[in-house]
Coordinates of C-alpha atoms in Angstrom, one line a residue:
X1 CA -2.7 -4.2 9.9
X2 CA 1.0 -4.7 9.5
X3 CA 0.7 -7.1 6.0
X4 CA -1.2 -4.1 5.1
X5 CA 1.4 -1.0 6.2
X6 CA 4.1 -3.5 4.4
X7 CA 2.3 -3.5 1.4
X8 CA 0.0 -1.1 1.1
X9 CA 2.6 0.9 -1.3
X10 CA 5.0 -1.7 -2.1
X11 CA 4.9 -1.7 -5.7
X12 CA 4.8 2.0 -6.3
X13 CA 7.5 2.1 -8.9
X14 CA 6.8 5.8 -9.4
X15 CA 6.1 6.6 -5.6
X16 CA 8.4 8.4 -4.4
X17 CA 9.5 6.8 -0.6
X18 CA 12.9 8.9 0.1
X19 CA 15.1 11.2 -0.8
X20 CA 17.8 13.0 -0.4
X21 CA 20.9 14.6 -1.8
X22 CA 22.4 11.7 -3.6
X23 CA 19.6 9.3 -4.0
X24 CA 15.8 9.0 -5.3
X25 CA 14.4 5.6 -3.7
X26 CA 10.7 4.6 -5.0
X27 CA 8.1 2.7 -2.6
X28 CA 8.8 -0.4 -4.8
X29 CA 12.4 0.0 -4.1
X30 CA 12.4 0.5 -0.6
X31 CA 10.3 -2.7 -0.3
X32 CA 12.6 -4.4 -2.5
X33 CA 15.7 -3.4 -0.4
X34 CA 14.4 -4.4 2.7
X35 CA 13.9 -7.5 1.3
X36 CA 17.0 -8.3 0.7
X37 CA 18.4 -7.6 4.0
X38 CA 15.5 -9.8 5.6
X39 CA 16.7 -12.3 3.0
X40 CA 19.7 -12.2 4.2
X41 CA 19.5 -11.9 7.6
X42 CA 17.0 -14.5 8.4
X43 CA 19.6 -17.6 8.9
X44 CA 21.2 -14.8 11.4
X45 CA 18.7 -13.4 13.3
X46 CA 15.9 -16.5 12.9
X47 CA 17.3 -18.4 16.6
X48 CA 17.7 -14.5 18.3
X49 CA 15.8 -13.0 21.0
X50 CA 12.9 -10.6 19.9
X51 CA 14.8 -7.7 20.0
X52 CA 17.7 -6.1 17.9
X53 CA 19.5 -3.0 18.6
X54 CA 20.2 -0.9 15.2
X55 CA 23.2 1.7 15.3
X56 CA 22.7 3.7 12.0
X57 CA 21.9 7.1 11.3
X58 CA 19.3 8.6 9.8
X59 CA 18.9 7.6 6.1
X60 CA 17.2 5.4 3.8
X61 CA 18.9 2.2 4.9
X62 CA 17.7 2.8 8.8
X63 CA 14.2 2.2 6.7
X64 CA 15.1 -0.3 4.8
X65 CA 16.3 -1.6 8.1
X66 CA 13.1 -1.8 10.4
X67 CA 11.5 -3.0 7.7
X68 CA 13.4 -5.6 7.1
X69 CA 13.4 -6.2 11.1
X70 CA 9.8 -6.5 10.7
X71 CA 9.9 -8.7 8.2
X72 CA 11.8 -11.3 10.0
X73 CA 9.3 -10.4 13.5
X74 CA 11.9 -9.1 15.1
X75 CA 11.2 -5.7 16.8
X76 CA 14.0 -3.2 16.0
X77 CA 15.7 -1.0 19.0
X78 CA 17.1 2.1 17.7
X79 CA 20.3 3.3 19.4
X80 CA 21.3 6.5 20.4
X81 CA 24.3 7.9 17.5
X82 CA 25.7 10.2 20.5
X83 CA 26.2 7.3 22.8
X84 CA 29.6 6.9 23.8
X85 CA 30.5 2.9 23.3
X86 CA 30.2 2.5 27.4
X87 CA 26.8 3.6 27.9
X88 CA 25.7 1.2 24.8
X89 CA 27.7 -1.7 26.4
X90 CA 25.6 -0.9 29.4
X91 CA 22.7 -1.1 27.5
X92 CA 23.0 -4.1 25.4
X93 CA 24.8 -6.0 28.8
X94 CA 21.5 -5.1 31.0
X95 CA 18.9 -6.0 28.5
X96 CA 21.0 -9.1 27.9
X97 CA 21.0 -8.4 23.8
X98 CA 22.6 -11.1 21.7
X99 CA 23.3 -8.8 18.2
X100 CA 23.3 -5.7 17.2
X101 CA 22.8 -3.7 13.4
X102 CA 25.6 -1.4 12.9
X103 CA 26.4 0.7 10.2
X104 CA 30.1 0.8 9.4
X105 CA 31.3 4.3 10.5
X106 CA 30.2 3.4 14.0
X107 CA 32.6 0.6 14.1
X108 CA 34.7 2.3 16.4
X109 CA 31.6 2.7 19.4
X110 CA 31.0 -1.0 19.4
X111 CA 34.0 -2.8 18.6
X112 CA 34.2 -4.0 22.7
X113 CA 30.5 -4.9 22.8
X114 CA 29.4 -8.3 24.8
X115 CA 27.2 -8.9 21.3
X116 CA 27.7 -10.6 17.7
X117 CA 28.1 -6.8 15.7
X118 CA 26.8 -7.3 12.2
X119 CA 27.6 -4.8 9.5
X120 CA 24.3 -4.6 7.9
X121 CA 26.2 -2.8 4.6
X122 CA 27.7 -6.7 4.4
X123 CA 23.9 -8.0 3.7
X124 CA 22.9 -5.7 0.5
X125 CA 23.4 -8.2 -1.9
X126 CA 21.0 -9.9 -3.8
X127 CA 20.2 -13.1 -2.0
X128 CA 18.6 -16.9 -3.7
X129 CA 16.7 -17.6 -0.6
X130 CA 13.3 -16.3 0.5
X131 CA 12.3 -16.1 4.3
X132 CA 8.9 -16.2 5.0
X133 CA 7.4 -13.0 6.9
X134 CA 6.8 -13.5 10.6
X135 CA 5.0 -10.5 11.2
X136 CA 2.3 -10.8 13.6
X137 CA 0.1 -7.7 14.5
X138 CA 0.2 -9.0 18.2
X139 CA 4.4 -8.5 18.5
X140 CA 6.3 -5.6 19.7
X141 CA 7.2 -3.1 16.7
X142 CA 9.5 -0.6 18.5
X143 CA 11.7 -0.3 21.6
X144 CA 12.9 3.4 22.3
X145 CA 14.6 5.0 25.1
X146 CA 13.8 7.6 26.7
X147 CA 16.1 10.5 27.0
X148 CA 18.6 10.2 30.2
X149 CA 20.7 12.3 32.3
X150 CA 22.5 10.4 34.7
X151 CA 20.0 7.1 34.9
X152 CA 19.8 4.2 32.6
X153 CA 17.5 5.6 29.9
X154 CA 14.2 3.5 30.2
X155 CA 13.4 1.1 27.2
X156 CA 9.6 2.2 26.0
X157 CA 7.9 -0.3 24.2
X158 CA 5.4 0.3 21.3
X159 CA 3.4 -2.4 19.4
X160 CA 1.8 -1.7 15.8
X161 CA -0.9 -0.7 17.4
X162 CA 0.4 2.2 19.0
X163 CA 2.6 3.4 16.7
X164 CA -0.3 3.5 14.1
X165 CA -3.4 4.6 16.4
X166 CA -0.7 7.7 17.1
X167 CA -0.7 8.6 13.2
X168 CA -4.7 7.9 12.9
X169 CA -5.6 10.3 16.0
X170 CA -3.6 12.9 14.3
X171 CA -4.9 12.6 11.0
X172 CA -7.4 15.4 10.8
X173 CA -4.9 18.3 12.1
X174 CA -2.1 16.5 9.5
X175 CA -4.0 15.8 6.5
X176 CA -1.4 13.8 4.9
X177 CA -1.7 12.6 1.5
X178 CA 0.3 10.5 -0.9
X179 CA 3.0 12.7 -2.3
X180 CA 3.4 15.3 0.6
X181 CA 6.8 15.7 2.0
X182 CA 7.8 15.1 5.4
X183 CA 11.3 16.1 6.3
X184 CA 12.9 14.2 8.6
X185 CA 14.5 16.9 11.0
X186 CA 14.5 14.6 14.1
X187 CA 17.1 11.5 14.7
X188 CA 15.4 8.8 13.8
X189 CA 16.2 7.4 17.3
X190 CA 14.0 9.5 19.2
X191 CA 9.6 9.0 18.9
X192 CA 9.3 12.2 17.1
X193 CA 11.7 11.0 14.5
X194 CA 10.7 7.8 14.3
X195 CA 7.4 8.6 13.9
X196 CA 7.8 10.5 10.8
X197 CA 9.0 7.7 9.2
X198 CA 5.5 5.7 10.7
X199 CA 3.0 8.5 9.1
X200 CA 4.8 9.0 5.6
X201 CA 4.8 4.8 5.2
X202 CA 0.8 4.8 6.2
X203 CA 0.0 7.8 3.9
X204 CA 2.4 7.1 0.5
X205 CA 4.5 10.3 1.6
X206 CA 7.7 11.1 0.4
X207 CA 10.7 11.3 3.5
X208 CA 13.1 13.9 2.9
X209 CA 16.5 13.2 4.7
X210 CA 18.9 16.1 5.1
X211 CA 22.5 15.3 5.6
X212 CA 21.9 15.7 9.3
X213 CA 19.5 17.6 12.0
X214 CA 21.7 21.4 12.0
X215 CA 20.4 24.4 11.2
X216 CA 22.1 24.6 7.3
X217 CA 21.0 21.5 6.6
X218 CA 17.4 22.0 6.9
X219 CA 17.6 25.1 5.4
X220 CA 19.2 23.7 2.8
X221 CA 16.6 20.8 2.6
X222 CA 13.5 23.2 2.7
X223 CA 14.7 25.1 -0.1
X224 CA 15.9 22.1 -2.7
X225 CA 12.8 19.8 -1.8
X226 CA 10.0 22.1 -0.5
X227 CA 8.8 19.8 2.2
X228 CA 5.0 20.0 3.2
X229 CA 5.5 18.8 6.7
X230 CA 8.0 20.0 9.3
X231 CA 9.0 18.7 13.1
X232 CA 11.0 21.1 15.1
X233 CA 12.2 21.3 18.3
X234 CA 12.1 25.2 19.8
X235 CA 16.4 25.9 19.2
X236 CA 15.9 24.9 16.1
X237 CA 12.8 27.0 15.0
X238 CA 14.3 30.1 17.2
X239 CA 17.8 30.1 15.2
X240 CA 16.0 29.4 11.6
X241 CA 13.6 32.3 12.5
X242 CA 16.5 34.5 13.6
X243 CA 18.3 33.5 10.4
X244 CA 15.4 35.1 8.7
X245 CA 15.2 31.8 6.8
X246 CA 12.0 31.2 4.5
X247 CA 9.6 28.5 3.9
X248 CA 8.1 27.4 1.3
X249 CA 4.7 28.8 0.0
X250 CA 3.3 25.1 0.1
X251 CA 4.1 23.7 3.4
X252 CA 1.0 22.9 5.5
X253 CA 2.1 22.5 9.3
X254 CA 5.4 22.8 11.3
X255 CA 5.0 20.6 14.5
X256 CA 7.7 22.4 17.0
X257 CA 7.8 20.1 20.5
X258 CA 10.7 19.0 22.9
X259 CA 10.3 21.3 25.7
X260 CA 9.4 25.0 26.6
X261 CA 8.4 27.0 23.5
X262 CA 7.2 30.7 24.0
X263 CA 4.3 32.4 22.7
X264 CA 6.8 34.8 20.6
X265 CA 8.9 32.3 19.0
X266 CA 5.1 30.8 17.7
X267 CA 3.3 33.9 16.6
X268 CA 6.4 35.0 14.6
X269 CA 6.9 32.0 12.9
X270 CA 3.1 32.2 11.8
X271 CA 3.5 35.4 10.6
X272 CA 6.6 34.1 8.7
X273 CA 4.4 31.4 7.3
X274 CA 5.8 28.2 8.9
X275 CA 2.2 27.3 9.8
X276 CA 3.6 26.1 13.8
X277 CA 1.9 24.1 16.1
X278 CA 3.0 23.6 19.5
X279 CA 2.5 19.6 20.3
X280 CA 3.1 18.0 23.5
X281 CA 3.6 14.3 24.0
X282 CA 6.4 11.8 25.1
X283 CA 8.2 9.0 24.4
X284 CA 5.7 6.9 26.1
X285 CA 2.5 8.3 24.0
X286 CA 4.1 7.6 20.5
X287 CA 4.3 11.0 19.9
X288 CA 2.1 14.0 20.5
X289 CA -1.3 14.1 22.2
X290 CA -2.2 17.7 22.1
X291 CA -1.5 20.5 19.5
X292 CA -2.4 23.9 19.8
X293 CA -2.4 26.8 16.9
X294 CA -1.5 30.6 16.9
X295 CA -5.3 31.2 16.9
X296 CA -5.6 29.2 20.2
X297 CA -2.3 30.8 21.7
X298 CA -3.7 34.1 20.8
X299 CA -6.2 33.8 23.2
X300 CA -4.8 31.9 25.8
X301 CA -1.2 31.8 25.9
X302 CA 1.1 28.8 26.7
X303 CA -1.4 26.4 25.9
X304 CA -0.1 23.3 24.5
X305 CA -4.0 22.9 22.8
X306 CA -6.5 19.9 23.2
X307 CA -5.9 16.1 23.1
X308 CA -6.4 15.0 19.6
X309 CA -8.5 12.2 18.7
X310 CA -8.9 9.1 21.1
X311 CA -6.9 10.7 23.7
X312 CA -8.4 11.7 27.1
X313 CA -6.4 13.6 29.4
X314 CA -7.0 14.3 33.0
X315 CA -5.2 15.8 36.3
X316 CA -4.4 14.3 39.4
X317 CA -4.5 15.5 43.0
X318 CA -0.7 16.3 42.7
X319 CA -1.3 18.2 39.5
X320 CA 0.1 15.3 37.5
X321 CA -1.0 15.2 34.1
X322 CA -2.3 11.8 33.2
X323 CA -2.8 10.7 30.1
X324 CA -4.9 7.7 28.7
X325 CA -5.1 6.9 24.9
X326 CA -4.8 4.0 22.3
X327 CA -1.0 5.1 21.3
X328 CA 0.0 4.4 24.4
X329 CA 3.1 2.3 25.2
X330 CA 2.7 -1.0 26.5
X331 CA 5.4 -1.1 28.9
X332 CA 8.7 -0.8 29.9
X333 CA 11.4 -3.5 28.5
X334 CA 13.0 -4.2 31.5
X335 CA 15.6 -6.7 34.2
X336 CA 15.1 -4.4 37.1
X337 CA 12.0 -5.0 39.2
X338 CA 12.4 -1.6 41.1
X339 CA 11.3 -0.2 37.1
X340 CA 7.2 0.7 37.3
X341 CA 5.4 0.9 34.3
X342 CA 3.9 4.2 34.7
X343 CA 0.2 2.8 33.7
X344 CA -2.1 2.8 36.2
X345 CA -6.0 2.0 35.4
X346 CA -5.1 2.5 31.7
X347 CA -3.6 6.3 32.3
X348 CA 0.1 6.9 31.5
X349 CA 1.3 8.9 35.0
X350 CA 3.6 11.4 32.9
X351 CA 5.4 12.8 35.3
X352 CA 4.6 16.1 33.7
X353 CA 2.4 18.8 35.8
X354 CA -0.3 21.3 34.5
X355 CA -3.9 21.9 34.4
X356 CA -7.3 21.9 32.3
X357 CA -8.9 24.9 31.9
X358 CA -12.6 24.6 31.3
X359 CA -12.6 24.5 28.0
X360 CA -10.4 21.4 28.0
X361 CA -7.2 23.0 26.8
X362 CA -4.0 22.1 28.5
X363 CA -1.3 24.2 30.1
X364 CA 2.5 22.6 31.3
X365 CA 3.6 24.0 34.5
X366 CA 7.3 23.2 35.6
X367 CA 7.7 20.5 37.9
X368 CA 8.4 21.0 41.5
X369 CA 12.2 19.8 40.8
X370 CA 12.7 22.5 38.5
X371 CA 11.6 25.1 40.8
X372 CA 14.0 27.4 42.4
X373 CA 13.1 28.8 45.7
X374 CA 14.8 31.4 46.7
X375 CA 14.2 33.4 50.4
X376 CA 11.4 31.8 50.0
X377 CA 10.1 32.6 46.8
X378 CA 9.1 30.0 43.5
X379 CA 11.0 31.1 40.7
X380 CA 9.7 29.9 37.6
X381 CA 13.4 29.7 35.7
X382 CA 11.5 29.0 31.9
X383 CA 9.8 32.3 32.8
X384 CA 12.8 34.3 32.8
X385 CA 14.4 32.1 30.3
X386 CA 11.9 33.3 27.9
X387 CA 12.7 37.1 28.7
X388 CA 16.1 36.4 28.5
X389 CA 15.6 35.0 24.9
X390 CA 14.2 38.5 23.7
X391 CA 17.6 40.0 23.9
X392 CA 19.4 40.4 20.7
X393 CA 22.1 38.4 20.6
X394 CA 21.2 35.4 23.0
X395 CA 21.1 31.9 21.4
X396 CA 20.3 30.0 24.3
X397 CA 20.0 30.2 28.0
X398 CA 19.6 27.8 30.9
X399 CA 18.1 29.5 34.2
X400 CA 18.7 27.4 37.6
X401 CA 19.8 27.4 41.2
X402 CA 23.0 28.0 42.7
X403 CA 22.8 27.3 46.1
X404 CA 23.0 29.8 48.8
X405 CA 24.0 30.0 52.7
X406 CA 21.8 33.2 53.3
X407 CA 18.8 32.4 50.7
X408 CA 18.9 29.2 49.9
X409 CA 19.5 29.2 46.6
X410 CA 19.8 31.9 44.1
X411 CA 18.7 32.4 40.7
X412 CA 21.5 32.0 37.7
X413 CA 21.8 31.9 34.0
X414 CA 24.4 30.4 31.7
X415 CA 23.9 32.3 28.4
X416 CA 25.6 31.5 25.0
X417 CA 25.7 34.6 22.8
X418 CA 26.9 35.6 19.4
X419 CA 27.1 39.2 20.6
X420 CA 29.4 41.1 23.3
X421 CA 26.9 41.4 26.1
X422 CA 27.1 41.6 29.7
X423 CA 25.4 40.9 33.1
X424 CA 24.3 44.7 33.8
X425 CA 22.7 45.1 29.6
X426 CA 20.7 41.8 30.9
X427 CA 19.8 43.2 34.3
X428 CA 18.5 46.8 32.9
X429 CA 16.4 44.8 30.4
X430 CA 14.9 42.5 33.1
X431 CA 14.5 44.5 35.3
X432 CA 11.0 46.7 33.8
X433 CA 9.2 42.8 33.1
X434 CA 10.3 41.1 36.1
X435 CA 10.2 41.4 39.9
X436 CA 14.0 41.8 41.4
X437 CA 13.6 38.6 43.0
X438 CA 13.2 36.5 39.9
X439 CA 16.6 38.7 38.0
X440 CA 19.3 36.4 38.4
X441 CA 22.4 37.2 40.7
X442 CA 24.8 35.0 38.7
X443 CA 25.8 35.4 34.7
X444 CA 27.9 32.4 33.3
X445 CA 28.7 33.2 29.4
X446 CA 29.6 29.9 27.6
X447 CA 30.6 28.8 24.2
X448 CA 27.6 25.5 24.3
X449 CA 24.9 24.4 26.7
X450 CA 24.9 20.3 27.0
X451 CA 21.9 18.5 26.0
X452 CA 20.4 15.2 26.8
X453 CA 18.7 15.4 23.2
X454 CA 18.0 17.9 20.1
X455 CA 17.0 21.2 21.8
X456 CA 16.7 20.1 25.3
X457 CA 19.2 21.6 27.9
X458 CA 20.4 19.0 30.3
X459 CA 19.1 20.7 33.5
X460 CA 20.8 18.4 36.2
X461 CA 24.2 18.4 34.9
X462 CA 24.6 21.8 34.3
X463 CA 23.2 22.7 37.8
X464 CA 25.9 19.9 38.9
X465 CA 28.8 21.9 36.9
X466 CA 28.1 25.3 38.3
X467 CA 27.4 24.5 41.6
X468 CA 30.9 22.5 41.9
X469 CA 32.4 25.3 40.1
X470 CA 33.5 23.3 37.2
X471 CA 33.7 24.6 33.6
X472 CA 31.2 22.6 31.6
X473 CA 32.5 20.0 28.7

């Protein structure tokens, strides 16, 4: 399988493989690059451990990259561009790796690093010798990290198999075909982005790489290169939809994921003609394993859909949502013992609760942690963030506890607004949708929200700020 995904479209000299502003790169081109930097890297990397860390953002030589990584069977281990050079030096010190792929600009963030840094921009020159390819179908063809609060981000690894049995499950609600678009609107460094990169190599599609993952830039992408595919997270579709930005008359689906997404923000889009799915998935599942259209949110809202193909999904005791497919991961890449896989008779234990209905579509409820119980009352916060949302003027909200001598904990919002509003214009619109006990007590109004990754809030720090009464950086 992976001598046929590396050259299945390798000599496509008028395929197109990526583009963006600057640059048109063919299929033959792409392979021809990669080459190259195998080439060149093989008397480097040939004695190495198995895996390499890559620090490069999203463009056509983080491609040209993996593949040459693959090329050389050496399983590539995408770093996180917002890292700050500590937590990568804890990362490459724990896992013990001997090198890491940098692109220049990100000199500065691993200068200090316990590992040989190699310049990858150094190895783009033709090269005399010719490494032979030690790909092997039965090696690892991904390590990615989960996204991480305050612990050590887990290591997920993925073989080929995986990675491609996610794109093949999908395949009848995609429908890709050689010459659609996909734009890559997620960081590369993160399964959904990653991903798109996976399905666009397997089908002959074109990748479309804006200058980076804001707002402008996609709109500006969307309207230059008319993408047929799209992958959103919810921030990002809410503030294009706001911006009363158009798509294209020929795109075919937008995938929106990463955390809550309200029935609103999904019906509007489809009237707007973004075509939205709601997908749910993880790190660990290669991507998503249920999508759901307006049609089926229509008639029973906050449904995240069915599995898709080869994916069975079931619910424990607990209300866990387990999960058991052939994209699954196939561990965790790890030195600490105390680290469980998470697969258990074949079924990834997400972590995640909901329920089946009995007609096999899945809802997400929030987990017990995120819960706010207040005199004794759940409080569902992504229920009133969703209210909240509705109010002209609100870009983003986080709802979550304060704690509380006489109740325990009370409900608050921090809100970031482009308009002049205030704590009693939110209360008067809450309080007709909403019982009293669920309308927060406390209104913080704040420039940003922090994130752990595109679109999703980082819930414990922000409870952490507020609760110590420290502003938030």
């Amino acid at each position: 399988m992976i001598k046929y995904f590396l050259s299945k479209f390798s000599n496509e000299e008028n395929l197109v493989s990526i583009k963006t502003f600057n640059n048109t790169i063919t299929y033959k081109e792409l392979f021809r690059k990669s080459k190259i930097i195998s080439n060149s890297l093989s008397f480097l990397l040939i004695q190495t451990d198995e895996y390499v860390p890559i620090l490069i953002s999203n463009s056509d030589s983080f491609i040209e990259v993996v593949l040459a990584l693959w090329n050389l069977g050496k399983t590539p281990v995408p770093i996180n561009l917002r890292w700050t050079s500590d937590e990568i030096g804890e990362v490459i010190n724990f896992f013990n790796f001997k090198y890491i792929l940098y692109e220049h600009k990100f000199f500065d963030q691993i200068k200090t690093l316990n590992a040989e840094a190699i310049d990858f921009e150094r190895h783009l020159e033709e090269s005399d010798s010719d490494n032979k390819q030690a790909n092997n179908l039965k090696g690892n063809a991904l390590v990615i990290f989960t996204s991480g609060s305050s612990e050590r981000p887990k290591a997920v690894v993925h073989s080929f198999d995986s990675l491609f049995n996610s794109v093949f499950n999908s395949h009848e609600i995609l429908n890709l075909q050689p010459k659609d678009k996909i734009l890559a609107s997620l960081p590369f460094y993160h399964i959904g982005g990653f991903q798109l990169i996976t399905r666009a190599l397997l089908n002959g599609c074109e990748i479309i790489i804006p200058e980076n993952q804001n707002s402008e830039s996609i709109d500006e992408a969307i309207k230059i290169f008319q993408p047929t595919h799209l992958s959103l997270v919810s921030t990002q579709l809410r503030r294009m939809i706001e911006a009363g930005i158009e798509i294209n008359y020929n795109i075919k689906s937008t995938f929106v994921g990463g955390g809550f997404i309200d029935d609103e923000l999904i019906l509007k889009a489809n009237k707007m003609g973004w075509k939205p799915l709601r997908v749910y998935g993880s790190s660990e599942t290669a991507s998503f394993v249920c999508a759901g259209n307006p049609e089926e949110i229509k008639i029973k809202s906050n449904t995240v859909g069915k599995p898709v193909k080869n994916t069975t999904i079931k619910i424990s005791d607990e209300n866990e949502i387990l999960i058991s497919s052939n994209s699954l991961f196939k561990g965790y890449l790890s030195q600490d013992q105390n680290i469980k896989s998470g697969l258990i008779d074949n079924f990834y234990h997400s972590g995640d609760l909901g329920y089946l209905d009995n007609e096999g579509y899945l809802f997400i409820e929030p987990k017990r942690t995120d819960l706010i119980i207040s005199g004794g009352e759940n409080v569902n916060p992504y229920e009133i963030e969703n209210y909240i949302l509705q109010i002209d003027g609100v870009q983003e909200v986080c709802v979550f506890p304060i704690n509380d001598e006489e109740w325990g904990q009370i409900v608050a919002a921090a809100i970031v607004t482009n308009k002049n509003l205030n704590e009693k214009e939110i209360i008067e619109f809450l309080s007709d949708k909403i019982a009293g006990y669920k309308i927060p007590k406390a209104f913080y109004f704040t420039d940003h929200l922090p994130k752990i990754s595109i679109g999703k809030l980082d819930r414990k720090k922000i409870i952490s700020f507020y609760n110590s009464n420290n502003e938030i950086y």
